[in-house]
């Protein structure tokens, strides 16, 4: 049944969530709904939630509070909570929030249209959160209409089986499940046909791709196959896990023209004691060995990471080891977080929780060190020529923005001869704190 109404989606969290939201947009549009810029007038409002840290979870409850008032004026509005908070809280959310109609877990996104139709007819309040051991619905959803005309995400695996002591993901997204490589290749070919130039392969641990498939291709083999897809110029991937990172990926980056020189390899801590308590499966020296391997084979490759400060039991010495690690590795960029105890994880009730004030001070120190390093890298690029894919128009009039192969944002003026989707050579004029400024050669 076609609708003529409006929908609004609010997205929190990671790239995986952004991509899930794109899929939900696609599904709602197939139902005949059109996107609206705000929730007030919408017939369907979806909050796609993140549970990775407490702060993200709280934002969801405040959004739900605002929607309660809106729904008073528009009682036919259908309110959906999707994503990790939905998965974690399950039907409890329906009890807590009487204006909520649907709780949609990560494995049920493909059912969104039929559930919306059902709720519209019956006003039944539904929770769909069971895990399924089947990734075929991912194919049904592809290709999703992405938010960029030239770049697209492609899910290669869902879930995670690592159970790091701090992390909710294995509980909210289920165990690691790889998609069939032929389906992925088909999806990427369709995207290329629609003008997509750059794909980012998504998975919590792409290095484990294929390990759960019978006779499945491994990740580096998948990269080889995807490199053959005509029209695709650049291939990125995220996230890599250090314990599964091996020379085959370094070889793929070095040997496959389309595979971009950037690896996101979360370290989390520089202290072996903390890494062990986190259950990461490697020591700092193992991590150094892996990036050494990468730097020998692909010296141009940028390395970024996630870091957590204030994990339970992290002493001053442990934190000092993290500081030393930042200086030793000199990441191109990092995402750093204060440890946030999450329900159901091993670390939630660990003794020796680190006081908030100490976490705050440690995070500030990490920011200060990394900002310096990132800016130094950016300044070192001044005067050099880099390759950028034009992704869109910049904030300033007459400006384009794009990313280098190493995933650095670069703004440059429109020379009147190029368009979004072109790959251009750009001379870097200035290295700023978070981006580069250049001009087309
Ligand atoms: N507290 C703080 N940071 C966390 N992350 C995951 N779980 C937590 C948590 N409980 C961070 C990790 C991970 C990134 C996606 O989020 O650094 O790599
Ligand atoms: Fe979470 Fe660890 Fe899995 Fe990453 S590898 S999603 S941090 S459990």
Coordinates of C-alpha atoms and ligand atoms in Angstrom, one line a residue:
X1 CA 0.0 0.0 0.0
X2 CA 1.4 3.4 -0.9
X3 CA 1.5 6.3 1.5
X4 CA 1.8 9.9 0.8
X5 CA 3.1 11.0 4.2
X6 CA 6.4 12.1 5.5
X7 CA 9.2 10.5 7.6
X8 CA 12.0 11.7 9.7
X9 CA 15.1 9.8 10.8
X10 CA 17.5 10.8 13.6
X11 CA 20.8 8.9 13.6
X12 CA 23.3 8.5 16.5
X13 CA 26.6 6.7 16.5
X14 CA 28.8 5.0 14.0
X15 CA 29.1 4.5 10.2
X16 CA 27.3 1.2 10.6
X17 CA 24.3 3.1 12.1
X18 CA 24.5 5.8 9.3
X19 CA 24.3 3.0 6.8
X20 CA 21.4 1.3 8.6
X21 CA 19.6 4.7 8.5
X22 CA 20.2 4.9 4.7
X23 CA 18.7 1.5 4.3
X24 CA 15.6 2.5 6.4
X25 CA 15.2 5.7 4.3
X26 CA 15.2 3.5 1.2
X27 CA 12.6 1.2 2.6
X28 CA 10.3 4.1 3.8
X29 CA 10.6 5.7 0.4
X30 CA 9.6 2.5 -1.3
X31 CA 6.5 2.7 0.9
X32 CA 5.8 6.1 -0.7
X33 CA 6.9 8.3 2.2
X34 CA 9.0 11.4 1.7
X35 CA 11.8 12.6 4.0
X36 CA 11.1 15.7 6.1
X37 CA 13.7 17.9 7.7
X38 CA 12.1 17.9 11.1
X39 CA 9.9 15.5 13.1
X40 CA 6.9 17.9 13.8
X41 CA 5.0 17.1 10.6
X42 CA 6.3 13.5 10.1
X43 CA 3.9 10.5 10.1
X44 CA 6.8 8.1 10.9
X45 CA 9.7 9.1 13.1
X46 CA 12.6 6.7 13.5
X47 CA 15.4 7.2 16.1
X48 CA 18.3 5.1 15.2
X49 CA 20.2 4.7 18.5
X50 CA 23.7 4.0 19.7
X51 CA 24.5 2.3 23.0
X52 CA 28.3 2.3 22.8
X53 CA 28.6 4.9 25.6
X54 CA 26.2 6.2 28.2
X55 CA 26.1 9.7 26.8
X56 CA 24.8 8.4 23.4
X57 CA 22.1 6.4 25.1
X58 CA 20.9 9.4 27.2
X59 CA 20.5 11.5 24.1
X60 CA 18.0 9.0 22.8
X61 CA 15.8 9.4 26.0
X62 CA 15.8 13.1 25.6
X63 CA 14.7 12.8 21.9
X64 CA 11.9 10.5 23.0
X65 CA 10.8 13.0 25.6
X66 CA 10.5 15.7 22.9
X67 CA 8.5 13.3 20.7
X68 CA 6.1 12.6 23.5
X69 CA 4.9 16.2 23.3
X70 CA 4.7 16.2 19.5
X71 CA 2.7 13.1 19.4
X72 CA 0.1 14.7 21.7
X73 CA -0.7 17.1 18.8
X74 CA -0.4 14.3 16.2
X75 CA -1.6 11.1 17.7
X76 CA -1.4 9.1 14.5
X77 CA 2.4 9.6 14.3
X78 CA 4.3 6.3 14.4
X79 CA 7.4 6.4 16.6
X80 CA 10.2 3.8 16.1
X81 CA 13.3 3.2 18.1
X82 CA 15.9 1.2 16.1
X83 CA 19.5 0.3 16.7
X84 CA 21.5 -0.7 19.7
X85 CA 19.4 0.9 22.4
X86 CA 16.4 -0.9 20.9
X87 CA 18.3 -4.2 21.0
X88 CA 19.5 -3.7 24.5
X89 CA 16.3 -2.4 26.2
X90 CA 13.9 -4.5 24.1
X91 CA 10.2 -4.4 25.1
X92 CA 11.1 -2.5 28.3
X93 CA 11.2 0.6 26.1
X94 CA 7.5 0.1 25.3
X95 CA 6.6 0.0 28.9
X96 CA 8.7 3.1 29.7
X97 CA 7.5 5.2 26.8
X98 CA 3.8 4.9 26.1
X99 CA 4.0 7.0 22.9
X100 CA 6.5 4.5 21.3
X101 CA 5.1 2.2 18.7
X102 CA 7.9 0.0 17.5
X103 CA 11.2 -1.3 18.9
X104 CA 13.3 -2.5 16.0
X105 CA 16.5 -4.6 16.5
X106 CA 19.4 -4.5 14.1
X107 CA 18.5 -7.8 12.5
X108 CA 14.9 -6.7 11.6
X109 CA 15.5 -3.6 9.5
X110 CA 14.1 -5.2 6.4
X111 CA 10.8 -5.7 8.1
X112 CA 10.3 -2.0 8.7
X113 CA 7.8 -1.3 5.9
X114 CA 5.4 -4.2 6.8
X115 CA 5.6 -3.3 10.5
X116 CA 4.8 0.3 9.7
X117 CA 1.8 -0.7 7.7
X118 CA 0.6 -3.1 10.3
X119 CA 0.9 -0.6 13.1
X120 CA -0.9 2.0 10.9
X121 CA -3.8 -0.3 10.6
X122 CA -4.0 -1.9 14.0
X123 CA -2.1 0.5 16.3
X124 CA -0.5 -2.6 17.9
X125 CA 2.7 -1.8 19.7
X126 CA 5.5 -4.1 18.7
X127 CA 9.0 -5.2 19.7
X128 CA 11.2 -7.1 17.2
X129 CA 14.5 -7.8 18.7
X130 CA 15.3 -11.5 18.2
X131 CA 18.7 -12.3 16.6
X132 CA 18.6 -14.2 13.3
X133 CA 21.4 -16.3 12.0
X134 CA 20.9 -15.1 8.5
X135 CA 22.4 -12.2 6.7
X136 CA 20.4 -12.6 3.5
X137 CA 18.2 -9.6 4.4
X138 CA 21.2 -7.4 3.9
X139 CA 21.1 -8.2 0.2
X140 CA 17.4 -7.4 0.0
X141 CA 18.1 -3.9 1.2
X142 CA 20.9 -3.1 -1.2
X143 CA 21.7 -0.9 -2.9
X144 CA 20.5 1.7 -0.4
X145 CA 20.2 5.3 -1.5
X146 CA 23.2 6.8 0.2
X147 CA 23.7 10.3 1.4
X148 CA 26.5 11.0 -1.1
X149 CA 26.2 10.8 -4.9
X150 CA 29.8 9.4 -5.2
X151 CA 30.6 7.5 -2.0
X152 CA 28.8 4.6 -0.6
X153 CA 28.9 2.2 2.3
X154 CA 28.7 -1.6 1.7
X155 CA 28.2 -4.0 4.6
X156 CA 30.5 -7.0 4.3
X157 CA 29.8 -8.4 7.7
X158 CA 27.5 -7.8 10.7
X159 CA 28.0 -8.3 14.4
X160 CA 31.1 -9.1 16.4
X161 CA 32.2 -12.2 18.3
X162 CA 35.1 -10.6 20.3
X163 CA 33.3 -9.6 23.5
X164 CA 35.9 -7.0 24.5
X165 CA 35.2 -6.4 28.2
X166 CA 33.9 -2.8 27.7
X167 CA 31.8 -3.3 24.6
X168 CA 28.1 -3.7 24.0
X169 CA 28.3 -4.5 20.3
X170 CA 28.3 -8.3 20.5
X171 CA 25.1 -8.0 22.6
X172 CA 23.4 -5.5 20.3
X173 CA 24.5 -6.7 16.9
X174 CA 25.0 -10.4 17.5
X175 CA 27.8 -12.7 16.4
X176 CA 30.1 -12.1 13.5
X177 CA 28.4 -13.1 10.2
X178 CA 30.0 -12.5 6.8
X179 CA 28.0 -11.9 3.7
X180 CA 28.4 -14.0 0.7
X181 CA 31.2 -12.5 -1.5
X182 CA 29.1 -12.8 -4.7
X183 CA 26.3 -10.8 -3.2
X184 CA 28.8 -8.1 -2.2
X185 CA 30.4 -8.0 -5.6
X186 CA 26.9 -7.7 -7.2
X187 CA 26.0 -4.9 -4.8
X188 CA 29.2 -3.0 -5.6
X189 CA 28.6 -3.5 -9.4
X190 CA 25.1 -2.0 -9.0
X191 CA 26.6 1.0 -7.1
X192 CA 29.2 1.5 -9.8
X193 CA 26.3 1.5 -12.3
X194 CA 24.7 4.4 -10.4
X195 CA 27.9 6.5 -10.6
X196 CA 29.4 5.6 -7.2
X197 CA 33.2 6.0 -7.3
X198 CA 34.2 5.1 -3.8
X199 CA 33.0 2.4 -1.5
X200 CA 33.7 1.9 2.2
X201 CA 33.4 -1.8 3.3
X202 CA 31.8 -2.0 6.7
X203 CA 32.2 -4.5 9.5
X204 CA 33.2 -4.5 13.2
X205 CA 36.2 -6.6 12.3
X206 CA 36.7 -6.8 8.5
X207 CA 39.9 -8.8 8.9
X208 CA 37.8 -11.7 10.1
X209 CA 35.7 -11.6 6.9
X210 CA 35.0 -15.0 5.5
X211 CA 36.3 -17.0 8.5
X212 CA 32.7 -18.0 9.3
X213 CA 31.8 -19.0 5.7
X214 CA 32.4 -22.4 4.3
X215 CA 35.0 -22.1 1.6
X216 CA 34.5 -18.4 2.0
X217 CA 36.8 -15.8 0.5
X218 CA 39.1 -14.0 2.9
X219 CA 39.1 -10.2 3.2
X220 CA 42.2 -9.6 1.0
X221 CA 40.6 -11.9 -1.7
X222 CA 37.4 -9.9 -1.5
X223 CA 39.4 -6.7 -2.0
X224 CA 41.0 -8.3 -5.1
X225 CA 37.6 -9.2 -6.6
X226 CA 36.1 -5.8 -5.8
X227 CA 39.1 -4.1 -7.5
X228 CA 37.9 -5.6 -10.7
X229 CA 34.6 -3.8 -10.6
X230 CA 34.7 -1.2 -13.4
X231 CA 33.7 2.4 -12.4
X232 CA 34.8 1.9 -8.7
X233 CA 37.9 4.0 -8.3
X234 CA 38.6 3.8 -4.6
X235 CA 38.0 1.1 -1.9
X236 CA 38.1 1.8 1.8
X237 CA 37.3 -0.4 4.7
X238 CA 36.7 -0.2 8.4
X239 CA 37.2 -1.4 11.1
X240 CA 40.3 -3.7 11.4
X241 CA 41.1 -5.6 14.5
X242 CA 44.8 -5.8 15.4
X243 CA 44.5 -9.4 16.5
X244 CA 43.3 -10.5 13.0
X245 CA 45.4 -8.0 11.0
X246 CA 48.0 -9.9 8.9
X247 CA 50.4 -9.4 6.0
X248 CA 47.7 -10.2 3.4
X249 CA 46.0 -6.8 4.1
X250 CA 49.3 -5.0 4.0
X251 CA 49.9 -6.7 0.6
X252 CA 46.5 -5.7 -0.6
X253 CA 47.0 -2.1 0.3
X254 CA 50.4 -2.1 -1.4
X255 CA 49.4 -4.1 -4.4
X256 CA 45.9 -3.1 -5.3
X257 CA 45.7 0.3 -7.0
X258 CA 42.1 1.0 -5.9
X259 CA 42.6 0.1 -2.2
X260 CA 43.2 3.4 -0.4
X261 CA 46.2 3.9 1.9
X262 CA 44.4 4.1 5.3
X263 CA 43.9 1.6 8.0
X264 CA 41.7 2.2 11.1
X265 CA 43.3 -0.1 13.6
X266 CA 42.0 0.6 17.2
X267 CA 44.7 0.2 19.8
X268 CA 42.5 1.2 22.8
X269 CA 45.4 1.3 25.3
X270 CA 49.2 1.3 25.4
X271 CA 49.3 -0.8 28.6
X272 CA 49.6 -4.6 28.3
X273 CA 47.9 -4.9 31.6
X274 CA 44.9 -2.9 30.5
X275 CA 44.8 -4.6 27.0
X276 CA 44.6 -7.9 28.8
X277 CA 41.8 -6.8 31.1
X278 CA 40.0 -5.5 28.0
X279 CA 40.4 -8.9 26.4
X280 CA 41.9 -7.5 23.2
X281 CA 44.0 -10.5 22.4
X282 CA 47.3 -8.6 21.7
X283 CA 50.1 -6.8 23.5
X284 CA 51.4 -3.4 22.5
X285 CA 54.5 -5.0 21.0
X286 CA 52.3 -7.2 18.8
X287 CA 50.5 -4.1 17.6
X288 CA 53.9 -2.4 16.8
X289 CA 54.9 -5.5 14.8
X290 CA 51.8 -5.3 12.8
X291 CA 52.1 -1.6 11.9
X292 CA 55.8 -2.2 11.2
X293 CA 54.7 -4.7 8.6
X294 CA 52.3 -2.2 7.1
X295 CA 54.8 0.6 7.1
X296 CA 57.4 -1.5 5.3
X297 CA 55.0 -2.7 2.6
X298 CA 52.9 0.5 2.3
X299 CA 54.9 3.4 3.7
X300 CA 52.3 6.0 2.5
X301 CA 49.5 4.3 4.6
X302 CA 47.8 6.4 7.2
X303 CA 47.0 4.7 10.5
X304 CA 44.2 5.9 12.7
X305 CA 42.9 4.3 16.0
X306 CA 40.4 4.4 18.8
X307 CA 41.7 4.8 22.3
X308 CA 39.9 4.4 25.7
X309 CA 41.1 6.2 28.8
X310 CA 40.1 5.3 32.3
X311 CA 39.3 1.6 31.8
X312 CA 38.8 0.1 35.3
X313 CA 42.2 -0.4 37.0
X314 CA 44.1 2.0 34.7
X315 CA 46.8 3.4 36.9
X316 CA 49.0 6.4 36.3
X317 CA 51.6 4.1 34.9
X318 CA 49.2 2.4 32.6
X319 CA 48.0 5.8 31.3
X320 CA 51.7 6.8 30.9
X321 CA 52.0 3.7 28.6
X322 CA 49.2 5.1 26.5
X323 CA 50.9 8.4 26.3
X324 CA 54.1 6.8 25.2
X325 CA 52.2 4.7 22.6
X326 CA 50.8 7.8 21.0
X327 CA 54.3 9.3 20.7
X328 CA 55.7 6.0 19.5
X329 CA 53.1 5.2 16.8
X330 CA 52.3 8.8 15.8
X331 CA 48.8 8.0 14.5
X332 CA 47.5 10.2 11.7
X333 CA 44.3 10.7 13.8
X334 CA 42.6 9.0 16.7
X335 CA 39.1 8.9 18.2
X336 CA 39.5 8.8 22.0
X337 CA 36.9 8.2 24.6
X338 CA 36.5 8.1 28.4
X339 CA 35.5 4.5 29.5
X340 CA 31.8 4.3 30.0
X341 CA 30.4 1.3 31.9
X342 CA 27.9 -0.4 29.8
X343 CA 25.1 -2.8 31.0
X344 CA 25.8 -6.5 30.6
X345 CA 29.5 -6.1 29.8
X346 CA 32.3 -7.6 31.8
X347 CA 33.8 -4.2 32.7
X348 CA 30.5 -2.8 34.1
X349 CA 31.0 -4.1 37.6
X350 CA 34.8 -4.3 37.6
X351 CA 36.3 -3.0 40.8
X352 CA 38.8 -0.1 40.6
X353 CA 36.6 2.1 38.4
X354 CA 38.6 5.3 37.6
X355 CA 37.1 8.6 39.0
X356 CA 35.4 10.8 36.4
X357 CA 37.8 13.7 37.1
X358 CA 40.8 11.5 36.3
X359 CA 39.2 10.2 33.1
X360 CA 38.5 13.8 32.1
X361 CA 42.1 14.9 32.7
X362 CA 43.5 11.9 30.9
X363 CA 41.3 12.4 27.9
X364 CA 42.3 16.1 27.7
X365 CA 46.0 15.0 27.7
X366 CA 45.4 12.5 24.9
X367 CA 43.6 15.2 22.8
X368 CA 46.5 17.6 23.4
X369 CA 49.1 15.1 22.3
X370 CA 47.2 13.9 19.3
X371 CA 46.2 17.3 18.0
X372 CA 49.9 18.2 17.9
X373 CA 50.8 15.1 16.0
X374 CA 47.9 15.4 13.5
X375 CA 48.7 19.0 12.8
X376 CA 52.3 18.2 12.3
X377 CA 51.3 15.6 9.7
X378 CA 49.0 18.1 8.0
X379 CA 51.8 20.8 7.9
X380 CA 54.3 18.3 6.4
X381 CA 51.9 17.9 3.5
X382 CA 52.1 21.7 2.6
X383 CA 53.6 22.1 -0.9
X384 CA 52.9 18.4 -1.8
X385 CA 50.4 17.2 -4.4
X386 CA 47.7 14.8 -3.3
X387 CA 44.9 13.0 -5.1
X388 CA 41.4 13.9 -4.0
X389 CA 38.0 12.6 -5.0
X390 CA 35.6 15.6 -5.1
X391 CA 32.7 14.6 -2.8
X392 CA 30.7 17.8 -2.8
X393 CA 30.7 21.5 -2.4
X394 CA 32.5 23.0 0.6
X395 CA 31.0 25.3 3.1
X396 CA 32.4 28.4 1.4
X397 CA 31.1 29.5 -1.9
X398 CA 33.1 28.2 -4.9
X399 CA 34.8 25.5 -2.8
X400 CA 34.9 21.8 -3.2
X401 CA 35.7 19.3 -0.6
X402 CA 37.1 15.8 -0.9
X403 CA 39.3 13.3 0.8
X404 CA 42.9 12.2 0.1
X405 CA 43.5 8.5 -0.4
X406 CA 44.8 8.6 3.2
X407 CA 41.3 9.8 4.3
X408 CA 42.3 13.4 5.1
X409 CA 39.6 16.1 4.4
X410 CA 40.8 18.6 1.9
X411 CA 39.0 21.8 0.8
X412 CA 40.0 23.5 -2.4
X413 CA 38.5 26.1 -4.8
X414 CA 36.4 25.1 -7.8
X415 CA 38.5 25.8 -10.9
X416 CA 35.4 25.7 -13.1
X417 CA 36.6 22.6 -15.0
X418 CA 35.6 19.8 -12.5
X419 CA 32.5 18.3 -11.0
X420 CA 31.6 16.2 -8.0
X421 CA 32.9 12.6 -8.6
X422 CA 36.1 13.7 -10.4
X423 CA 39.5 12.6 -9.1
X424 CA 41.8 15.6 -9.1
X425 CA 45.4 16.5 -8.1
X426 CA 45.5 19.1 -5.4
X427 CA 48.5 21.1 -4.2
X428 CA 48.3 21.5 -0.4
X429 CA 48.6 25.1 0.6
X430 CA 47.9 24.8 4.3
X431 CA 47.7 22.1 6.9
X432 CA 45.1 23.0 9.5
X433 CA 44.1 21.2 12.7
X434 CA 41.4 19.1 11.3
X435 CA 41.7 19.4 7.5
X436 CA 43.8 20.5 4.6
X437 CA 43.5 23.5 2.3
X438 CA 44.6 23.3 -1.3
X439 CA 44.2 24.2 -5.0
X440 CA 43.6 22.1 -8.0
X441 CA 46.9 21.6 -9.9
Ligands
LIG1 N1 33.4 3.1 26.8 C1 34.2 3.9 26.0 N2 34.5 3.7 24.8 C2 34.0 2.6 24.2 N3 34.1 2.1 22.9 C3 33.4 1.0 22.9 N4 32.9 0.7 24.0 C4 33.2 1.7 24.9 C5 32.9 2.0 26.2 N5 32.1 1.2 27.0 C6 35.0 2.7 21.9 C7 36.1 1.8 21.5 C8 35.7 1.4 20.1 C9 34.9 2.6 19.6 C10 34.0 2.3 18.5 O1 34.2 3.0 20.8 O2 37.3 2.6 21.4 O3 36.8 1.0 19.3
LIG2 FE1 33.3 -4.1 20.4 FE2 35.7 -5.3 20.6 FE3 33.8 -6.1 18.8 FE4 35.1 -3.8 18.5 S1 36.1 -5.9 18.5 S2 32.9 -4.2 18.3 S3 35.4 -3.1 20.5 S4 33.7 -6.2 21.1

